[in-house]
Coordinates of N, CA and C in Angstrom, one line a residue:
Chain A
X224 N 0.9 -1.2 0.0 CA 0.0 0.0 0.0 C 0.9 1.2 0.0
X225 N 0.6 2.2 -1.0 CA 1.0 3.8 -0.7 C 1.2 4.2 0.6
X226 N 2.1 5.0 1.1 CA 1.8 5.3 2.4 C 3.4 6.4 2.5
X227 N 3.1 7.7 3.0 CA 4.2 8.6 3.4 C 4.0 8.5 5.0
X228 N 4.9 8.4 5.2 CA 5.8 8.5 7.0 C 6.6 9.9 7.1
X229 N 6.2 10.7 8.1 CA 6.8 11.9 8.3 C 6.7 11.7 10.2
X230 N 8.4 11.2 10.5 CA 8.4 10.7 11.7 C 8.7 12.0 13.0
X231 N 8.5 13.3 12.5 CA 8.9 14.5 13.3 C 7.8 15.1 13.4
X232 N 6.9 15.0 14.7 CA 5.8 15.9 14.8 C 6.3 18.1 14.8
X233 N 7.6 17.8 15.0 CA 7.9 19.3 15.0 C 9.4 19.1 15.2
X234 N 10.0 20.5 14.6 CA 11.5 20.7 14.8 C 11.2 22.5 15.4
X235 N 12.7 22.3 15.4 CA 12.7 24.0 15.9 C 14.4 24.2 15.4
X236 N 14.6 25.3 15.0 CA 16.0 25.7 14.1 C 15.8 27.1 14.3
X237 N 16.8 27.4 14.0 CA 17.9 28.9 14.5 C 17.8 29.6 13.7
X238 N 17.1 30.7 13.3 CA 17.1 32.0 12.1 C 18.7 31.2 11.6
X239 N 18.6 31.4 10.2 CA 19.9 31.5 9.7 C 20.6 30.3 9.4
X240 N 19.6 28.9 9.8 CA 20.6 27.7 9.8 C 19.7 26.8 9.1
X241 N 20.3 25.7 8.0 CA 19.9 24.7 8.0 C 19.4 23.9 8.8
X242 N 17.9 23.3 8.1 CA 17.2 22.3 9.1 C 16.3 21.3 8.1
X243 N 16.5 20.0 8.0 CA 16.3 18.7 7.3 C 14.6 18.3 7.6
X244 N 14.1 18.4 7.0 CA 12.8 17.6 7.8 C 12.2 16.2 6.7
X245 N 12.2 14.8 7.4 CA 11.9 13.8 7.4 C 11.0 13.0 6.5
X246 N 11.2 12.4 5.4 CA 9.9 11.9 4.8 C 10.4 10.6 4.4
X247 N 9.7 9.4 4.5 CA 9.7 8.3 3.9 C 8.4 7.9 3.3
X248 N 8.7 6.9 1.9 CA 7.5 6.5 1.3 C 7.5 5.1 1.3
X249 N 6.1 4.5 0.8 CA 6.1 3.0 0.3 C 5.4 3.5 -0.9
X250 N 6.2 2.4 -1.6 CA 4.9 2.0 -3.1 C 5.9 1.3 -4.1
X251 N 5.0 0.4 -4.8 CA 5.3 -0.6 -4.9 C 5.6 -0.1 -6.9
X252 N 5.1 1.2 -7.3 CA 4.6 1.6 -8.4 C 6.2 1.8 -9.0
X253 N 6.8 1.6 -10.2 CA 8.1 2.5 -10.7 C 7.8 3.8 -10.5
X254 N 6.5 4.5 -11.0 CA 7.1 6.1 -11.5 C 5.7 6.6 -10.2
X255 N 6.5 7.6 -10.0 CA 5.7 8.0 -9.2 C 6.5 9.4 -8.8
X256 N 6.1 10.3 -8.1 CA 6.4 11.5 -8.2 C 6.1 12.4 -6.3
X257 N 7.3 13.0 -5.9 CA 6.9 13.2 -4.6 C 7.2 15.3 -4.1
X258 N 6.4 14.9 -3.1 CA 5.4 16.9 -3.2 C 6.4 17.3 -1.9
X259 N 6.5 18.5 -1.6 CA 6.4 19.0 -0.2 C 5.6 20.4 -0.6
X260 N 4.8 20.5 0.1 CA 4.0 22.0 0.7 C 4.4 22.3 2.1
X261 N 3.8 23.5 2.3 CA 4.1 24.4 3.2 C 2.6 24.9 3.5
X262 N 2.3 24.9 5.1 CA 1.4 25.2 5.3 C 1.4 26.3 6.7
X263 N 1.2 27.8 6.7 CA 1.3 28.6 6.6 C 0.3 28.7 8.3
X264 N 0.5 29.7 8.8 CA -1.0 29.2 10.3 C -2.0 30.0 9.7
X265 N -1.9 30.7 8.2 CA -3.0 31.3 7.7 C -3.7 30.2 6.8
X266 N -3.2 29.4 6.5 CA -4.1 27.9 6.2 C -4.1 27.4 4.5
X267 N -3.5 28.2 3.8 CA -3.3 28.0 2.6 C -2.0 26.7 2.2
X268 N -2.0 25.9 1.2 CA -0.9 24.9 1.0 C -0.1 25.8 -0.2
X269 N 0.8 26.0 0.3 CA 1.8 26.3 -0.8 C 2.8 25.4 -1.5
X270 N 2.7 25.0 -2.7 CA 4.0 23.9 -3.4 C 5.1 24.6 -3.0
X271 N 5.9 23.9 -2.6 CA 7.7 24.4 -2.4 C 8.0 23.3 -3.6
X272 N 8.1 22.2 -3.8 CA 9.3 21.2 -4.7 C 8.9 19.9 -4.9
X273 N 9.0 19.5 -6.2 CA 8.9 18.2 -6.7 C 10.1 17.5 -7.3
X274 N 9.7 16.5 -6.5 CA 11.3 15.4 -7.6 C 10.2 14.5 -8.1
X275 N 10.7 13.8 -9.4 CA 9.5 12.4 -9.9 C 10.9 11.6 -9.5
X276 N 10.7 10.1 -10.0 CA 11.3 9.0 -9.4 C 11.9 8.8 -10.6
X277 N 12.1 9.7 -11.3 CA 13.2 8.9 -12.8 C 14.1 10.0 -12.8
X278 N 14.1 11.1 -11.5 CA 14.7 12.1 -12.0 C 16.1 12.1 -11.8
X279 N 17.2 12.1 -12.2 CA 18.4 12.3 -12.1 C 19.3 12.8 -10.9
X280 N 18.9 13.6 -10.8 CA 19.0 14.8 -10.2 C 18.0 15.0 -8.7
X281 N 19.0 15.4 -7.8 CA 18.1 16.2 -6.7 C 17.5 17.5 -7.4
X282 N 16.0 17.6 -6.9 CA 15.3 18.6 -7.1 C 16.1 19.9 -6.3
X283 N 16.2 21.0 -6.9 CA 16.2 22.4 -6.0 C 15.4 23.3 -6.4
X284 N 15.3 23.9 -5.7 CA 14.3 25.6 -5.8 C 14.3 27.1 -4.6
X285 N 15.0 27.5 -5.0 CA 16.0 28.5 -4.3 C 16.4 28.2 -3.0
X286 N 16.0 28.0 -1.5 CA 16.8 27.3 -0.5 C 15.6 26.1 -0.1
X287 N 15.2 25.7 -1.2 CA 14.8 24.6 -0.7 C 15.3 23.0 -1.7
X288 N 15.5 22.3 -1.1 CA 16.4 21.1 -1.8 C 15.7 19.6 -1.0
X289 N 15.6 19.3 -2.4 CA 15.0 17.8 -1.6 C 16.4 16.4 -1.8
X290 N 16.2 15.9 -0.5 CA 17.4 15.3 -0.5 C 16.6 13.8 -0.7
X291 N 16.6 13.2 -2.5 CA 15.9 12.1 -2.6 C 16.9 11.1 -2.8
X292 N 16.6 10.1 -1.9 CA 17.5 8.8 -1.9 C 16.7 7.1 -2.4
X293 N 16.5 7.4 -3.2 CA 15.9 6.1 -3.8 C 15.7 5.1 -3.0
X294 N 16.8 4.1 -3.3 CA 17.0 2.6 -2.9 C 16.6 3.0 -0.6
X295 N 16.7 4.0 -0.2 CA 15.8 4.1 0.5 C 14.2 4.9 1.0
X296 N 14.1 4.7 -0.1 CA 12.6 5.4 -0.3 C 12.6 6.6 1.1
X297 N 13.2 7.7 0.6 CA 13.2 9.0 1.5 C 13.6 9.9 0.6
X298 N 12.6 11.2 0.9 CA 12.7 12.2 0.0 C 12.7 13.6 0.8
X299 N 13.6 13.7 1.9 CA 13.9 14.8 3.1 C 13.9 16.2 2.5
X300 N 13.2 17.2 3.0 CA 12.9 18.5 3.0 C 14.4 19.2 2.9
X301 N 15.4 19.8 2.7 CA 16.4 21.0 3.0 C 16.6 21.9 2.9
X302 N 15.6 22.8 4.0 CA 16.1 24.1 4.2 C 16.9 25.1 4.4
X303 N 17.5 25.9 3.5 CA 19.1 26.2 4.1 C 18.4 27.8 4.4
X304 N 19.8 28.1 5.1 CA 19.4 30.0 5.7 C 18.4 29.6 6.1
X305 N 17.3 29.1 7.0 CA 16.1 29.3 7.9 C 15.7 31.2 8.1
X306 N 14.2 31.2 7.7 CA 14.4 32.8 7.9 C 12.9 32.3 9.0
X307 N 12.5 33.7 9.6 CA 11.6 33.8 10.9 C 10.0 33.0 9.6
X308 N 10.0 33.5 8.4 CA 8.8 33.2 7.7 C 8.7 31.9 7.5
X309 N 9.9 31.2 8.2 CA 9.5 29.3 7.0 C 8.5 28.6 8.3
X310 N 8.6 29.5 9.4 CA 7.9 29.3 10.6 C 6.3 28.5 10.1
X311 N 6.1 26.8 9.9 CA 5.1 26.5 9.4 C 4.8 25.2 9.6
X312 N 3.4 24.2 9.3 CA 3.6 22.9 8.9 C 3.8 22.5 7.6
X313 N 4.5 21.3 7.4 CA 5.5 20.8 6.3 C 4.8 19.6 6.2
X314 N 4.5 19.2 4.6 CA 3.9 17.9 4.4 C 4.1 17.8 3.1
X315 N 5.0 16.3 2.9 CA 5.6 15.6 2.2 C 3.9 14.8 1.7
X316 N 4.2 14.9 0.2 CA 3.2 14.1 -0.3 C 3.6 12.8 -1.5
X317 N 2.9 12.5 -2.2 CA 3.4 11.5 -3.1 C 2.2 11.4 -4.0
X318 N 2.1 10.9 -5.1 CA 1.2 11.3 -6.5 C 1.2 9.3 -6.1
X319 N -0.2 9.5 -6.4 CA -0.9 7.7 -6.3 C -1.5 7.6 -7.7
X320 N -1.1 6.6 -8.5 CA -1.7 6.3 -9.4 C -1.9 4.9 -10.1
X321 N -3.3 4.5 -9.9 CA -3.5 3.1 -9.8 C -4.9 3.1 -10.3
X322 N -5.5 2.4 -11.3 CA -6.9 2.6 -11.7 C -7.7 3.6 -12.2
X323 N -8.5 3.8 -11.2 CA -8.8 5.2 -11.8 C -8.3 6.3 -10.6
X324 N -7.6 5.9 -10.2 CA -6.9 7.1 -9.1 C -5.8 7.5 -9.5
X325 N -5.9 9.0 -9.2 CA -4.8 9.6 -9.7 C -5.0 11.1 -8.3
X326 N -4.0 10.6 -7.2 CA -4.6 11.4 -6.0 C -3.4 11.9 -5.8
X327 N -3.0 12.7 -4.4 CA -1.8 12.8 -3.5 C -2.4 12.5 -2.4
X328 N -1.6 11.6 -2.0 CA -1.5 11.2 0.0 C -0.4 11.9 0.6
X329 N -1.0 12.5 1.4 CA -0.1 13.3 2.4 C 0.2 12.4 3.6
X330 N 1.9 13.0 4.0 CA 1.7 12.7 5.7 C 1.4 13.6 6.6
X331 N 1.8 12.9 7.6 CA 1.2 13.8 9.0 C 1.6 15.4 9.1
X332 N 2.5 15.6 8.5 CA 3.1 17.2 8.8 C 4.0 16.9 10.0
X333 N 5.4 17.9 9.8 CA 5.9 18.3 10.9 C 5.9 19.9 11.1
X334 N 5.4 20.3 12.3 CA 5.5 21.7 12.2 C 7.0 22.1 12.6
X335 N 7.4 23.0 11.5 CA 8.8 23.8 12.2 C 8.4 24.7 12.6
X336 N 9.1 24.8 13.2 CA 9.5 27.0 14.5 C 11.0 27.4 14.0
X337 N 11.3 28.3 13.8 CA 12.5 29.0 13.6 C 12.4 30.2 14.4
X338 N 13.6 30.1 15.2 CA 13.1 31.5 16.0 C 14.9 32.2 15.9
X339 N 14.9 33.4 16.6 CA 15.7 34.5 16.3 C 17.2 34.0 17.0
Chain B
X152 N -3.0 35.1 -13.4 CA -3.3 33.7 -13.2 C -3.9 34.0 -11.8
X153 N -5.3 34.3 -11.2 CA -5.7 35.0 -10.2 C -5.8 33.2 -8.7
X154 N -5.0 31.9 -9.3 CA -4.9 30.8 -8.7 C -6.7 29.9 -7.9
X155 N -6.5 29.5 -7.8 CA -7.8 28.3 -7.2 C -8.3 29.0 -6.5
X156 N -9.7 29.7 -6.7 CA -10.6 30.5 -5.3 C -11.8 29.4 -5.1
X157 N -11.2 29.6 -3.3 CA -12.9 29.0 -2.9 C -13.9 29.7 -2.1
X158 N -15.0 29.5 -2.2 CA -15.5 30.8 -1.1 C -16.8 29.5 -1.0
X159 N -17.1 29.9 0.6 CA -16.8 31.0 1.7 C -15.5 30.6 2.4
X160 N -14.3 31.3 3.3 CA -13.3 31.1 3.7 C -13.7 30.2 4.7
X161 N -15.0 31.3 5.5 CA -15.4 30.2 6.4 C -16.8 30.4 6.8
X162 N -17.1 29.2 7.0 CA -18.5 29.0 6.8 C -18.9 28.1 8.6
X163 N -19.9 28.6 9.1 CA -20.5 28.4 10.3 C -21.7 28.0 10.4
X164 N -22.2 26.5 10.6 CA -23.6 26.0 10.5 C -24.0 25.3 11.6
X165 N -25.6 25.4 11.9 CA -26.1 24.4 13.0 C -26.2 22.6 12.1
X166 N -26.2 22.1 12.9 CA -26.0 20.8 12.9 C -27.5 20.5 12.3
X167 N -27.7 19.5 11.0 CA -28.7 19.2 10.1 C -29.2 20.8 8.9
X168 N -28.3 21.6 8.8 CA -28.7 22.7 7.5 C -27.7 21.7 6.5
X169 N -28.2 22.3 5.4 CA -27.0 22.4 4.2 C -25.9 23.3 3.9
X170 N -24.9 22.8 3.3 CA -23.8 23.5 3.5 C -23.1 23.4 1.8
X171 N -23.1 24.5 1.5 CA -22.2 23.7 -0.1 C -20.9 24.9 -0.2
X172 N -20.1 24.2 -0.6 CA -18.6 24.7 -0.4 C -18.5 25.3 -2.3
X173 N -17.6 26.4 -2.7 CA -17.6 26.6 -3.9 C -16.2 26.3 -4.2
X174 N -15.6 26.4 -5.6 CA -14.6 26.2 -6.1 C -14.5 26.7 -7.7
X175 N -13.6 27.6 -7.6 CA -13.0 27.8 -9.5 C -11.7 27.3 -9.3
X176 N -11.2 26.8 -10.3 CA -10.0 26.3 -10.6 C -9.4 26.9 -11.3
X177 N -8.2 27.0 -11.7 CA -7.7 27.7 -12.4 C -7.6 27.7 -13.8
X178 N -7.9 29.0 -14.5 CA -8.8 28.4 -16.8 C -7.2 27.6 -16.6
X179 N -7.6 26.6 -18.1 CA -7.1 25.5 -18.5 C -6.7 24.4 -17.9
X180 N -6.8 24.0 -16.2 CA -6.4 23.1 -15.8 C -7.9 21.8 -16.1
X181 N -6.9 20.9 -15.9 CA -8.3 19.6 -16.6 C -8.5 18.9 -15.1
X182 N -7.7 19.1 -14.4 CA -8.5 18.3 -13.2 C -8.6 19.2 -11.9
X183 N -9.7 18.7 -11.1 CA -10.0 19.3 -9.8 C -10.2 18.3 -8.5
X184 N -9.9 18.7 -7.5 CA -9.6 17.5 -6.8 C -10.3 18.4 -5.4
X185 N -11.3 17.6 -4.8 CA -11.7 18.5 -3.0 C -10.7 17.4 -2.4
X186 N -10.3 18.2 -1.3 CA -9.3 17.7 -0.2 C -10.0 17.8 1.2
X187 N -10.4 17.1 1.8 CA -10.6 17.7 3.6 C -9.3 17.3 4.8
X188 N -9.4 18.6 5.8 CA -8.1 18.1 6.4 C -8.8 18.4 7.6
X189 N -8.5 17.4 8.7 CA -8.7 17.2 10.5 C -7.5 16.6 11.1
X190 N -7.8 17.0 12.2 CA -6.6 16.7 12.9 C -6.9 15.5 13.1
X191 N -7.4 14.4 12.9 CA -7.8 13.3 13.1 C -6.9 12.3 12.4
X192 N -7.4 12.5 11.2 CA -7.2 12.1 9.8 C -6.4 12.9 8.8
X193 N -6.1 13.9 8.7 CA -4.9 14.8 8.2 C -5.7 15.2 7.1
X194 N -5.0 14.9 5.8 CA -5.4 15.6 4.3 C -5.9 13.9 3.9
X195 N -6.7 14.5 3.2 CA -7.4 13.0 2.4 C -8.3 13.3 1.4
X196 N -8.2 13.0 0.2 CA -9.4 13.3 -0.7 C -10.7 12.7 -0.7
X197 N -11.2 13.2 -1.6 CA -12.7 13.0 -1.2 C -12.9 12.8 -2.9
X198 N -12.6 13.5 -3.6 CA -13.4 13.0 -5.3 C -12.3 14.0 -6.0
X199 N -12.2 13.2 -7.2 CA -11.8 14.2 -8.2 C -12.4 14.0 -9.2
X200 N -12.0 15.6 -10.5 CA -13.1 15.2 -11.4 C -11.9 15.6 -12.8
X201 N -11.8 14.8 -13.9 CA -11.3 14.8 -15.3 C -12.1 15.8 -16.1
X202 N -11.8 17.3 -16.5 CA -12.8 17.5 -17.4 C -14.1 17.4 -17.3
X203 N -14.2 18.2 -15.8 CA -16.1 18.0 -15.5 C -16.0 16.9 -15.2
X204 N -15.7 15.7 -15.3 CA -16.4 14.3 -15.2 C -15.9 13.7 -13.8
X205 N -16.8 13.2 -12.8 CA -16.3 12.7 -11.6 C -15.5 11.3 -11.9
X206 N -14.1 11.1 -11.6 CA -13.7 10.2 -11.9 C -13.6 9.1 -10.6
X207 N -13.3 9.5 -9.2 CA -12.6 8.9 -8.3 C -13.3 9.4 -7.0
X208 N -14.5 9.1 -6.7 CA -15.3 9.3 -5.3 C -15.2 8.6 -4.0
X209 N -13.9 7.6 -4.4 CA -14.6 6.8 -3.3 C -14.1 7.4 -1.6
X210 N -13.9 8.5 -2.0 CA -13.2 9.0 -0.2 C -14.3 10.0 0.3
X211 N -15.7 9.9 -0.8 CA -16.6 10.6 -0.2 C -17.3 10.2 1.0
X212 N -17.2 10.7 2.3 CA -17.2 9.5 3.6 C -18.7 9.0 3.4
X213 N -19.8 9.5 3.0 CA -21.3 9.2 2.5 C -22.0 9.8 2.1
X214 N -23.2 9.2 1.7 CA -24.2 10.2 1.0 C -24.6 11.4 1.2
X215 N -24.1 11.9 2.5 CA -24.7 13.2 2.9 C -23.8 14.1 1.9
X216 N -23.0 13.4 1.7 CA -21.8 14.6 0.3 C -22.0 14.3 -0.6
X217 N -22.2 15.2 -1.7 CA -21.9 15.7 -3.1 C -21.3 16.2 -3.9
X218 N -20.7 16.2 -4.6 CA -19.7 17.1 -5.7 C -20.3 16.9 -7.0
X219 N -20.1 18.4 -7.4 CA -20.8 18.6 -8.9 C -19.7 19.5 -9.7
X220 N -19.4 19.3 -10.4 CA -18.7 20.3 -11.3 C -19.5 20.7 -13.0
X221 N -20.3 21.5 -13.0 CA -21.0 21.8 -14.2 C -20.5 22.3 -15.2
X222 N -19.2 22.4 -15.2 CA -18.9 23.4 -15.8 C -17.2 23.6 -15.7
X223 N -16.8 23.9 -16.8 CA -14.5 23.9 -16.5 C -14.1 24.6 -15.5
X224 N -15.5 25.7 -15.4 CA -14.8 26.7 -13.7 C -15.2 26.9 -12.8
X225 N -16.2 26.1 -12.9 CA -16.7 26.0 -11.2 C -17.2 24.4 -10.7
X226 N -17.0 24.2 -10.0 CA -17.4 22.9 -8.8 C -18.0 23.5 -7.5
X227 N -18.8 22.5 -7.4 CA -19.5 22.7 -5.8 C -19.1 21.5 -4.9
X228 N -19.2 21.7 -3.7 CA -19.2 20.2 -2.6 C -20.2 20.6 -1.7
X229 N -21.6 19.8 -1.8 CA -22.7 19.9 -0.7 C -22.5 18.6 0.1
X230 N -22.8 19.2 1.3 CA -23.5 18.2 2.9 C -24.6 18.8 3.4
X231 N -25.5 17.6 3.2 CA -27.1 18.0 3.9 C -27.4 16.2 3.8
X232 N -27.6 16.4 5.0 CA -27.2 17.5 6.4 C -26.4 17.5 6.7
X233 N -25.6 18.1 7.5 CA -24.4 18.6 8.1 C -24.4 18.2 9.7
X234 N -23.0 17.4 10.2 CA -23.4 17.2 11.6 C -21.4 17.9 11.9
X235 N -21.8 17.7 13.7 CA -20.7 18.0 13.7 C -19.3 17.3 13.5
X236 N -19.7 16.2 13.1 CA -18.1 15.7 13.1 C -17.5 15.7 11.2
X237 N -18.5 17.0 10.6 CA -18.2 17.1 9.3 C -17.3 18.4 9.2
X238 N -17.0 18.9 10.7 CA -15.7 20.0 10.8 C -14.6 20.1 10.2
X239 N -14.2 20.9 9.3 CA -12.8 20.4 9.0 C -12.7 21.7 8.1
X240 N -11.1 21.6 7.5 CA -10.8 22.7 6.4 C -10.7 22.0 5.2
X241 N -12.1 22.0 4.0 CA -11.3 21.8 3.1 C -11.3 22.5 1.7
X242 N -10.4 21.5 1.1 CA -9.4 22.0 0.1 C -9.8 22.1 -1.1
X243 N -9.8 22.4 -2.4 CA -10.1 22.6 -3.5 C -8.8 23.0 -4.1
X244 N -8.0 21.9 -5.2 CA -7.0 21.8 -5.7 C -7.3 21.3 -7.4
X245 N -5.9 22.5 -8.7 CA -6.4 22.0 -9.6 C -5.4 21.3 -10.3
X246 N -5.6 21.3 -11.2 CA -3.9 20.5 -12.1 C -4.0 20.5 -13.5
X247 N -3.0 20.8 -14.7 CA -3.1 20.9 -15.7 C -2.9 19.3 -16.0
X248 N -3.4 18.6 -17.2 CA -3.1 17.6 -17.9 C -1.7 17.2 -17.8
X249 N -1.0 18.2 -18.7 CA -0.2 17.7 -19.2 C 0.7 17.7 -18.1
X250 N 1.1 18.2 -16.9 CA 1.9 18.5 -16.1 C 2.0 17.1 -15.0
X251 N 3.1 16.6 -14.1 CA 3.1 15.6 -13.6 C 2.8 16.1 -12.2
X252 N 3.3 17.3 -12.0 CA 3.0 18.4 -10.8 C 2.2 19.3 -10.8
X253 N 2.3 20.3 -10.0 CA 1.5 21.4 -10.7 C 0.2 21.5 -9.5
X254 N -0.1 21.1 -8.6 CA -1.3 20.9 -7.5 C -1.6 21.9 -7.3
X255 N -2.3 22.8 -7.7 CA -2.2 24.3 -6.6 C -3.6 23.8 -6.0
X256 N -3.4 24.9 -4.7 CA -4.5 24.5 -3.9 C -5.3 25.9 -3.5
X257 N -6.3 26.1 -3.1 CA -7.2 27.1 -2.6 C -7.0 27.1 -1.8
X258 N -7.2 28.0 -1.0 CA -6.9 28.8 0.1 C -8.0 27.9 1.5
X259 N -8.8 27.1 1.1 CA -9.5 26.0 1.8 C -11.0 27.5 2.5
X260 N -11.6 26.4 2.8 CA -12.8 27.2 3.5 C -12.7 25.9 5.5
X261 N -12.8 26.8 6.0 CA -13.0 26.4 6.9 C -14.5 26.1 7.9
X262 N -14.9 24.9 7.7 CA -16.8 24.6 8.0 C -16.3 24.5 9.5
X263 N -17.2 24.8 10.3 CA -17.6 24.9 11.4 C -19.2 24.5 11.9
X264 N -19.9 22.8 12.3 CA -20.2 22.8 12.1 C -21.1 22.4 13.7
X265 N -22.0 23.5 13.9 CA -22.4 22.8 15.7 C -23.7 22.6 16.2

């Protein structure tokens, strides 16, 4: 079965510093494709970064970097320079496609804090 | 590209009214997807629709829910009745065809329901 594991209910990180946050998947599928959003305490989902599973390449997108490691199904958040705004919950998703489904399953979220 | 609007942000009802949530997506995307999120159960879908057409319902928790999309720019999601453990924020997300990514999401409406 599909299923994202996000084993950090929260982190906390230092204006200014890198902080990693946690995602593992299952699925049994070759191609498949995996999300992180940002969710904001005003409640909106913002896309931060996509890697698909054939991609070469770690995904980047200005200080956010997904650190995807295949052969262990984990696709970790990397935040560099932490600023007071990334202050948020974080939820790693993954694109399901089987039948007539064609969804994202999210995990649980980890909320980060960054403070000064 | 004014992104996914849903209205009402937030919506407040007694327990047994109707409730219908709105949705535009954004022109040219071909699919729409409702999302509900609780602290219970997190983010989970509920239906998506291909081109107006409902493809994938089965996360509608029951018959008290409906989704309609009449149309490439708007979709509705009704509960009637409405009880309270139909609380939650949700989501309204669209996606272009051709794209492998691309989810944007609405700003969610928040039901409140007592």
């Amino acid at each position: 079965a599909q299923k994202i594991t996000q084993t950090q209910p929260g982190m906390f990180v230092q204006e200014k510093e890198a902080v990693t946050l946690d995602c593992t998947y299952d699925t049994s599928d070759p191609s498949y494709g995996l999300f992180w959003y940002k969710q904001p305490s005003s409640g909106e989902m913002i896309f931060l970064i996509y890697q698909g599973s054939y991609d070469q390449q770690n995904a980047t997108e200005g200080r956010y970097s997904l650190n995807f490691q295949k052969a262990r199904k984990s696709a970790n958040l990397v935040i560099s320079a932490s600023q007071l705004g990334d202050s948020a919950m974080y939820f790693c998703a993954m694109r399901v496609l089987w039948g007539n489904t064609d969804k994202l399953i999210f995990g649980t979220g980890t909320r980060l804090q960054v403070f000064p | 590209d004014a992104g996914v609007i849903q209205s009402p942000r937030h919506e407040v009802t007694e327990m047994g009214q109707e409730v219908t949530l709105r949705c535009k997506p954004i022109s040219g995307h071909d699919y729409l997807f409702w999302y509900r999120q609780t602290m219970m159960r997190g983010l989970e879908l509920l239906i998506y629709f291909n081109n107006n057409v409902p493809i994938d319902d089965s996360g509608m928790p029951e018959d008290r829910f409906s989704a309609k999309m009449p149309n490439a720019s708007f979709s509705t999601l009704k509960i009637q009745p409405s009880e309270p453990r139909d609380s939650a924020v949700y989501f309204c997300a669209s996606r272009r065809k051709q794209t492998n990514y691309g989810y944007t999401f609405g700003s969610g409406t928040r039901l409140t329901v007592v």
